[in-house]
XYZ file of C-alpha atoms in Angstrom:
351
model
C 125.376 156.424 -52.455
C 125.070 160.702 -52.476
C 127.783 162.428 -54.210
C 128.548 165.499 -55.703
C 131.796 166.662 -57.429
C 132.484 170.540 -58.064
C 135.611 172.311 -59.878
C 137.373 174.533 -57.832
C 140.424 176.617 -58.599
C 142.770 176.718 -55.836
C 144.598 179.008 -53.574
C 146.944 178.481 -50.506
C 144.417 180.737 -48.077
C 141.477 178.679 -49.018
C 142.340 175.209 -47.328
C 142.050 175.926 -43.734
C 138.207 177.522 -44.454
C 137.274 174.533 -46.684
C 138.561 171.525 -44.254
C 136.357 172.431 -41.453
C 133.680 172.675 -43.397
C 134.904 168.918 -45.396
C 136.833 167.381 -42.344
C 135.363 164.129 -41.276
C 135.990 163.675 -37.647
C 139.196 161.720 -38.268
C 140.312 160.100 -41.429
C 140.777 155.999 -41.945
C 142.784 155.827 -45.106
C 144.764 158.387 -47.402
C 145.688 157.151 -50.599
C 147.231 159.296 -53.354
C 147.939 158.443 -56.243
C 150.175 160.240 -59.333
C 150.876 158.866 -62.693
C 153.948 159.319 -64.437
C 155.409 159.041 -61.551
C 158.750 156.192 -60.188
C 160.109 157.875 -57.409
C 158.672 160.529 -54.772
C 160.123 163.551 -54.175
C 161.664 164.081 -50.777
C 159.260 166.649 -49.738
C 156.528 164.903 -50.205
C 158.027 162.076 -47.792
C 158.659 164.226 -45.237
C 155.513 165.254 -45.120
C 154.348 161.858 -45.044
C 156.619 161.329 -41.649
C 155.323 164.159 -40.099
C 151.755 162.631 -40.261
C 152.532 162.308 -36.506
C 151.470 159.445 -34.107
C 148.186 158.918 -32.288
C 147.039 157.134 -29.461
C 144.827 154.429 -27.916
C 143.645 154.456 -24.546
C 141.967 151.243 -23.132
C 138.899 151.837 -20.772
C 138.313 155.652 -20.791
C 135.292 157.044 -18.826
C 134.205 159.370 -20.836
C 133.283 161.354 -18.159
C 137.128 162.573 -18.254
C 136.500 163.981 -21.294
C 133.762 166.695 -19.775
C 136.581 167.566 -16.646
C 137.300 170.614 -16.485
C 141.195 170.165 -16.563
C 141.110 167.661 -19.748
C 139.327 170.942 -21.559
C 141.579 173.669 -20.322
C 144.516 171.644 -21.400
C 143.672 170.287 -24.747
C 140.481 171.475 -26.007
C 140.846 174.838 -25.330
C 144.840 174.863 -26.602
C 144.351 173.673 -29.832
C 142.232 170.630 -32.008
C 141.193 167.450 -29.796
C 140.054 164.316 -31.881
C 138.453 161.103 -30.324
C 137.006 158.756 -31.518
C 135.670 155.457 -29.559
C 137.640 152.492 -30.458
C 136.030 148.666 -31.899
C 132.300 150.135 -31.827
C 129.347 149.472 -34.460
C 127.435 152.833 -35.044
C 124.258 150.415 -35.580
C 124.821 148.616 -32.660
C 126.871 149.591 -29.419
C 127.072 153.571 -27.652
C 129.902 155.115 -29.586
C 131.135 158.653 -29.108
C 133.228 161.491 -30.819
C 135.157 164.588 -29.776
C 135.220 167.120 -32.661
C 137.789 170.200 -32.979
C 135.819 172.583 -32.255
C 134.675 171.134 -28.873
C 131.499 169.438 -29.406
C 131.605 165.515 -27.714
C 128.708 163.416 -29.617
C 127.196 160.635 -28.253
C 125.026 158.275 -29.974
C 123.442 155.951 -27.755
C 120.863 153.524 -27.661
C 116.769 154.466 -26.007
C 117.982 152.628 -22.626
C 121.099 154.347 -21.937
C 119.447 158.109 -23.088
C 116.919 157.507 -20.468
C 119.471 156.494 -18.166
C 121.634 159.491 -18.596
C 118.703 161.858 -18.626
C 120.549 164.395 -20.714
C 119.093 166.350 -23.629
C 119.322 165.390 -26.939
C 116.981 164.281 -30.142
C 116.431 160.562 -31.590
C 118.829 159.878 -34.624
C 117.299 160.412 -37.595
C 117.976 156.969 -38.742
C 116.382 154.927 -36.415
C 113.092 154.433 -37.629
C 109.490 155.738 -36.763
C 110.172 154.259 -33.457
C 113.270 156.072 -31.906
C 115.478 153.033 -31.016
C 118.592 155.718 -31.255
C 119.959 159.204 -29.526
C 121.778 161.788 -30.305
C 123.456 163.663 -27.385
C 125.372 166.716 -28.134
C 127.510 168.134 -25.112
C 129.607 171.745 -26.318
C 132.609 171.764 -23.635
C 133.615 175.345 -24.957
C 130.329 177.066 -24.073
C 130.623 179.730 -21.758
C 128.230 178.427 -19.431
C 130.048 175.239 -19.245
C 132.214 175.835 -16.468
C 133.083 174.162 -13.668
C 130.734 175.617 -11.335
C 127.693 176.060 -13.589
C 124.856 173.821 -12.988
C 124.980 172.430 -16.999
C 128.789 171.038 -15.813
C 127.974 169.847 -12.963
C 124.978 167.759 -14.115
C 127.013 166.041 -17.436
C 129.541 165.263 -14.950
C 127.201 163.569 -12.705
C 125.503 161.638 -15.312
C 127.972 160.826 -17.201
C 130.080 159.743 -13.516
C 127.419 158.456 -11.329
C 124.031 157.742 -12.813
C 125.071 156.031 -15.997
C 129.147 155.805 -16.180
C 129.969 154.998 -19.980
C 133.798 153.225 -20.971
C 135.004 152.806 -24.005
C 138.554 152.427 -25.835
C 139.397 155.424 -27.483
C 141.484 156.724 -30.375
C 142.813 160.477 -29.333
C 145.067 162.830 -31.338
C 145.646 166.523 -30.561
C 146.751 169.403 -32.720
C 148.206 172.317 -31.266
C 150.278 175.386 -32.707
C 153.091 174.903 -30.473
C 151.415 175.956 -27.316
C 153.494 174.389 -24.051
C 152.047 171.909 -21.520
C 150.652 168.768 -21.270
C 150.929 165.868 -23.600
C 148.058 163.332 -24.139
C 150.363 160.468 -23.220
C 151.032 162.148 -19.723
C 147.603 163.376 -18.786
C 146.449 160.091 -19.344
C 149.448 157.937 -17.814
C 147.344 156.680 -14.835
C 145.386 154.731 -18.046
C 146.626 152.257 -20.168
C 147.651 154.533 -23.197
C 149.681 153.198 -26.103
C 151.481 155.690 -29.104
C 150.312 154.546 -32.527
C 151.895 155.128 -35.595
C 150.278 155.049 -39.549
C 150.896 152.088 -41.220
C 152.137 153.673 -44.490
C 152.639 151.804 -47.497
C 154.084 152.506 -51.179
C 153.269 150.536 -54.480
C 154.816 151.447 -58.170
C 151.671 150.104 -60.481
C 153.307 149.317 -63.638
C 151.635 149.980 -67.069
C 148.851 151.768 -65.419
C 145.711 152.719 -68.187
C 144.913 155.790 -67.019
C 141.524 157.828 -68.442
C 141.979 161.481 -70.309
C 141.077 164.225 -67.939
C 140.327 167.717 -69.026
C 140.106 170.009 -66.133
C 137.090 172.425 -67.396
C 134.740 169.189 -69.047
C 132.766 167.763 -65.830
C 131.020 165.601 -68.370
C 133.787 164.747 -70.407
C 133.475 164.270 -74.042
C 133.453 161.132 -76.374
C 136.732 160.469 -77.677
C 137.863 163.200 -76.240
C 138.340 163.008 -72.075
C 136.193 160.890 -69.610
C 133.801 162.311 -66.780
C 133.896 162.602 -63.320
C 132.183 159.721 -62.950
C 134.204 157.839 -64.873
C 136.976 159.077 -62.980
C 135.509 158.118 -59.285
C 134.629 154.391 -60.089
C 138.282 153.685 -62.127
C 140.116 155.233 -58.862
C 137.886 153.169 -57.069
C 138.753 150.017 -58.972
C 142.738 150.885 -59.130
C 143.004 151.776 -55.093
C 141.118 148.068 -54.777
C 143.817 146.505 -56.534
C 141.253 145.215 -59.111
C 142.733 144.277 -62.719
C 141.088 146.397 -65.542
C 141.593 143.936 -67.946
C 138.225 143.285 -69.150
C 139.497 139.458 -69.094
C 135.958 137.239 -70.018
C 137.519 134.776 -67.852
C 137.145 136.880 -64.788
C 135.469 135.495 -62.020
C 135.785 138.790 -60.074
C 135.324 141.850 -62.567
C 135.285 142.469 -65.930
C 135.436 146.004 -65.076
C 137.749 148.340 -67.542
C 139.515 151.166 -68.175
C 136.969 154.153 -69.641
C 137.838 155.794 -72.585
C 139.572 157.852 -74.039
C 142.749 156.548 -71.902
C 146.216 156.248 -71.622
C 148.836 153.935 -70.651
C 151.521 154.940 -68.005
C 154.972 153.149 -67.365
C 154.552 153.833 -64.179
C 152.260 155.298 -61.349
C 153.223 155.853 -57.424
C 150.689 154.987 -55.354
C 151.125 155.891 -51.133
C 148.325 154.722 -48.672
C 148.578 155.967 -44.954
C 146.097 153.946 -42.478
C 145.534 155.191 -39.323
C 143.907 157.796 -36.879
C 144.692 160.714 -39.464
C 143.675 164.520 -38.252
C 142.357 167.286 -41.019
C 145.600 169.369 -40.489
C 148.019 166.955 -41.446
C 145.695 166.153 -44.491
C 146.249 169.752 -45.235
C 149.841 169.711 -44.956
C 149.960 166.866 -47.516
C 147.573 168.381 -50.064
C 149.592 171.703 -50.418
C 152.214 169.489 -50.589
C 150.798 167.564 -53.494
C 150.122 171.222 -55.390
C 153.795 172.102 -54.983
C 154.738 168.444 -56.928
C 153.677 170.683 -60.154
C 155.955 173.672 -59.416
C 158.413 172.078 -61.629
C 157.674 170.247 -64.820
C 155.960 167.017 -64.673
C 154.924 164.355 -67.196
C 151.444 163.741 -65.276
C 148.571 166.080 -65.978
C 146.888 165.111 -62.589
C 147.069 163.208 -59.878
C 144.470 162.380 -57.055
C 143.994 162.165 -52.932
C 141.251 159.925 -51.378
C 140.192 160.250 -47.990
C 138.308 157.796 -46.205
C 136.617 158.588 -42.970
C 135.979 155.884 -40.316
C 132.823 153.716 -40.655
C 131.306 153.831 -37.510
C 131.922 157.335 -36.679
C 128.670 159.141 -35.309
C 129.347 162.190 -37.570
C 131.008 162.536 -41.211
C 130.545 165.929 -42.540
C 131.003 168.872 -40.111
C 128.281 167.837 -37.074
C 125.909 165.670 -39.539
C 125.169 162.384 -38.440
C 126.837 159.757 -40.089
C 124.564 156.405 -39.881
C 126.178 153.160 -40.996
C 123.110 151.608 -43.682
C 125.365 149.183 -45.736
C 128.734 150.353 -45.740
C 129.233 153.329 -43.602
C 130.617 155.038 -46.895
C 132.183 158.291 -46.099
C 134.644 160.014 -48.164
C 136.017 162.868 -50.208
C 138.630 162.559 -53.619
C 140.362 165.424 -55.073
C 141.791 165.886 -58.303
C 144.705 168.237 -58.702
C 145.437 169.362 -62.395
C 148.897 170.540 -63.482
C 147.264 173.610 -63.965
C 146.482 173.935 -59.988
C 142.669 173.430 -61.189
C 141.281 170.975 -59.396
C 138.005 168.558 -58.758
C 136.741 167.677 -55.087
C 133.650 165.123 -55.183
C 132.344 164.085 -51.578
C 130.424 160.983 -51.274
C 128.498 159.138 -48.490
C 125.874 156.480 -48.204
C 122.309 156.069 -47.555
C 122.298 157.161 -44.209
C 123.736 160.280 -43.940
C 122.964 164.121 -45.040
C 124.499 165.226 -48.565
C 127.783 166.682 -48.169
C 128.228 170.473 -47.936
């Protein structure tokens, strides 16, 4: 696995800048986690509320997504996510729709010669492209309607090699009027999703020693960043740090130097999860330490889909083992904080 974990020092105007440049193309799992923590504050579940509902249409040509009217409405007035639905990125055709209008496809040799459209063989497919990667920008000026580029997507995407899938949509607008998702796609079967958001109070929680400006962390003193990723790993696993001998799953423990807390919140949101609702929840999550708190830090992991054919900004996400790709950041009381990235085998090192 690739990783890389920076200190930053944060301020409100620098989120928006620093998403698109982190944003997977939609996020799996959030999980956030605060020590010293029984009860949430009521902010922080509204926020949580507003994470907003997505949707899953059943046997979308994707040629709808390259019409004209689909663009003007959505991708022009705002962020469009998709995201094709129950497809293996090693396997089947799978496609994307990014925010800032790109559509991805990622097709196997026999359907890019079908199609006919330009694009370049993924870079994980071997000495012998078995793998394509089609990139289609529906906000370039000469993408109109009546331009020749529009007209021969639509046929090949329409007539010489149509291409269904199920697909996960969400759209993000700033409060422009007109059409909704779920009525511009009525004529299809379409069905509102909501996260599936769970809460867990982990009781006597060991906890390492984090010092905000020590990266390496120092014996007896506070524990790395390394340290840090693998315990959060273990804890949002549910696996038991006891060290027990008689383990038959891990004897994995807490590093040290550490701490025991009475109790820790933990909050997990699964679902088709846009960037600017992560956002929303991580300036949220700075504000918890406008008043005094006992915790010194707390932590939000986000997990982008597996089988997604791009992770970081337009870099091609391949699948290798795991599919791993995800980012963790760790807030200090201070409003320091640490952001470390990884991914797997198959994909480019984060930005």
């Amino acid at each position: 696995m690739q990783w890389s974990t920076a200190p930053l020092f944060w301020t409100p105007q620098c989120w928006e800048v620093q998403f698109w440049q982190l944003a997977l193309v939609s996020l799996t799992v959030v999980s956030f986690l605060i020590p010293e923590c029984a009860l949430l504050p009521e902010v922080l579940k509204s926020t949580i509320a507003d994470i907003g509902e997505y949707y899953l249409v059943r046997n979308l040509s994707i040629h709808e997504l390259v019409a004209h009217e689909f663009i003007d409405a959505f991708v022009k007035k705002g962020s469009c996510y998709a995201l094709t639905y129950n497809t293996k990125i090693d396997q089947d055709n799978t496609a994307a729709l990014l925010p800032n209008g790109k559509l991805i496809l990622s097709v196997d040799k026999d359907t890019y010669e079908e199609l006919g459209l330009q694009g370049r063989p993924s870079r994980y497919s071997g000495k012998k492209a078995m793998r394509y990667i089609i990139t289609i920008d529906l906000t370039d000026a000469g993408f109109h309607p009546e331009s020749k580029k529009h007209n021969r997507v639509l046929w090949a995407l329409k007539e010489k090699k149509p291409l269904e899938f199920d697909f996960l949509l969400a759209w993000y607008n700033t409060g422009a009027e007109g059409s909704t998702l779920m009525s511009y796609f009525s004529k299809n079967q379409i069905q509102a999703l909501k996260p599936k958001i769970t809460f867990s109070t982990l009781r006597d929680l060991q906890c390492p020693v984090l010092q905000s400006n020590d990266l390496q962390g120092k014996p007896e003193e506070s524990c790395s960043t390394e340290e840090l990723f693998e315990w959060l790993g273990a804890v949002l696993n549910q696996v038991s740090l006891d060290n027990n001998s008689s383990s038959f799953l891990s004897t994995y423990c807490c590093p040290e130097p550490n701490t025991v807390v009475e109790k820790a919140f933990l909050c997990t949101i699964t679902g088709f999860i846009i960037p600017e609702k992560i956002i929303q929840l991580l300036e949220q999550l700075c504000c918890y330490f406008g008043e005094p708190k006992l915790a010194y830090w707390l932590t939000l992991t986000v997990h982008g889909f597996a089988d997604s054919p791009v992770s970081w900004r337009e870099s091609e996400h391949g699948f290798h083992k795991g599919g791993e790709n995800l980012y963790n950041f760790v807030i200090f009381r201070n409003l320091d904080y640490w952001l470390q990235m990884a991914v797997g085998a198959h994909d480019d090192c984060p930005p």
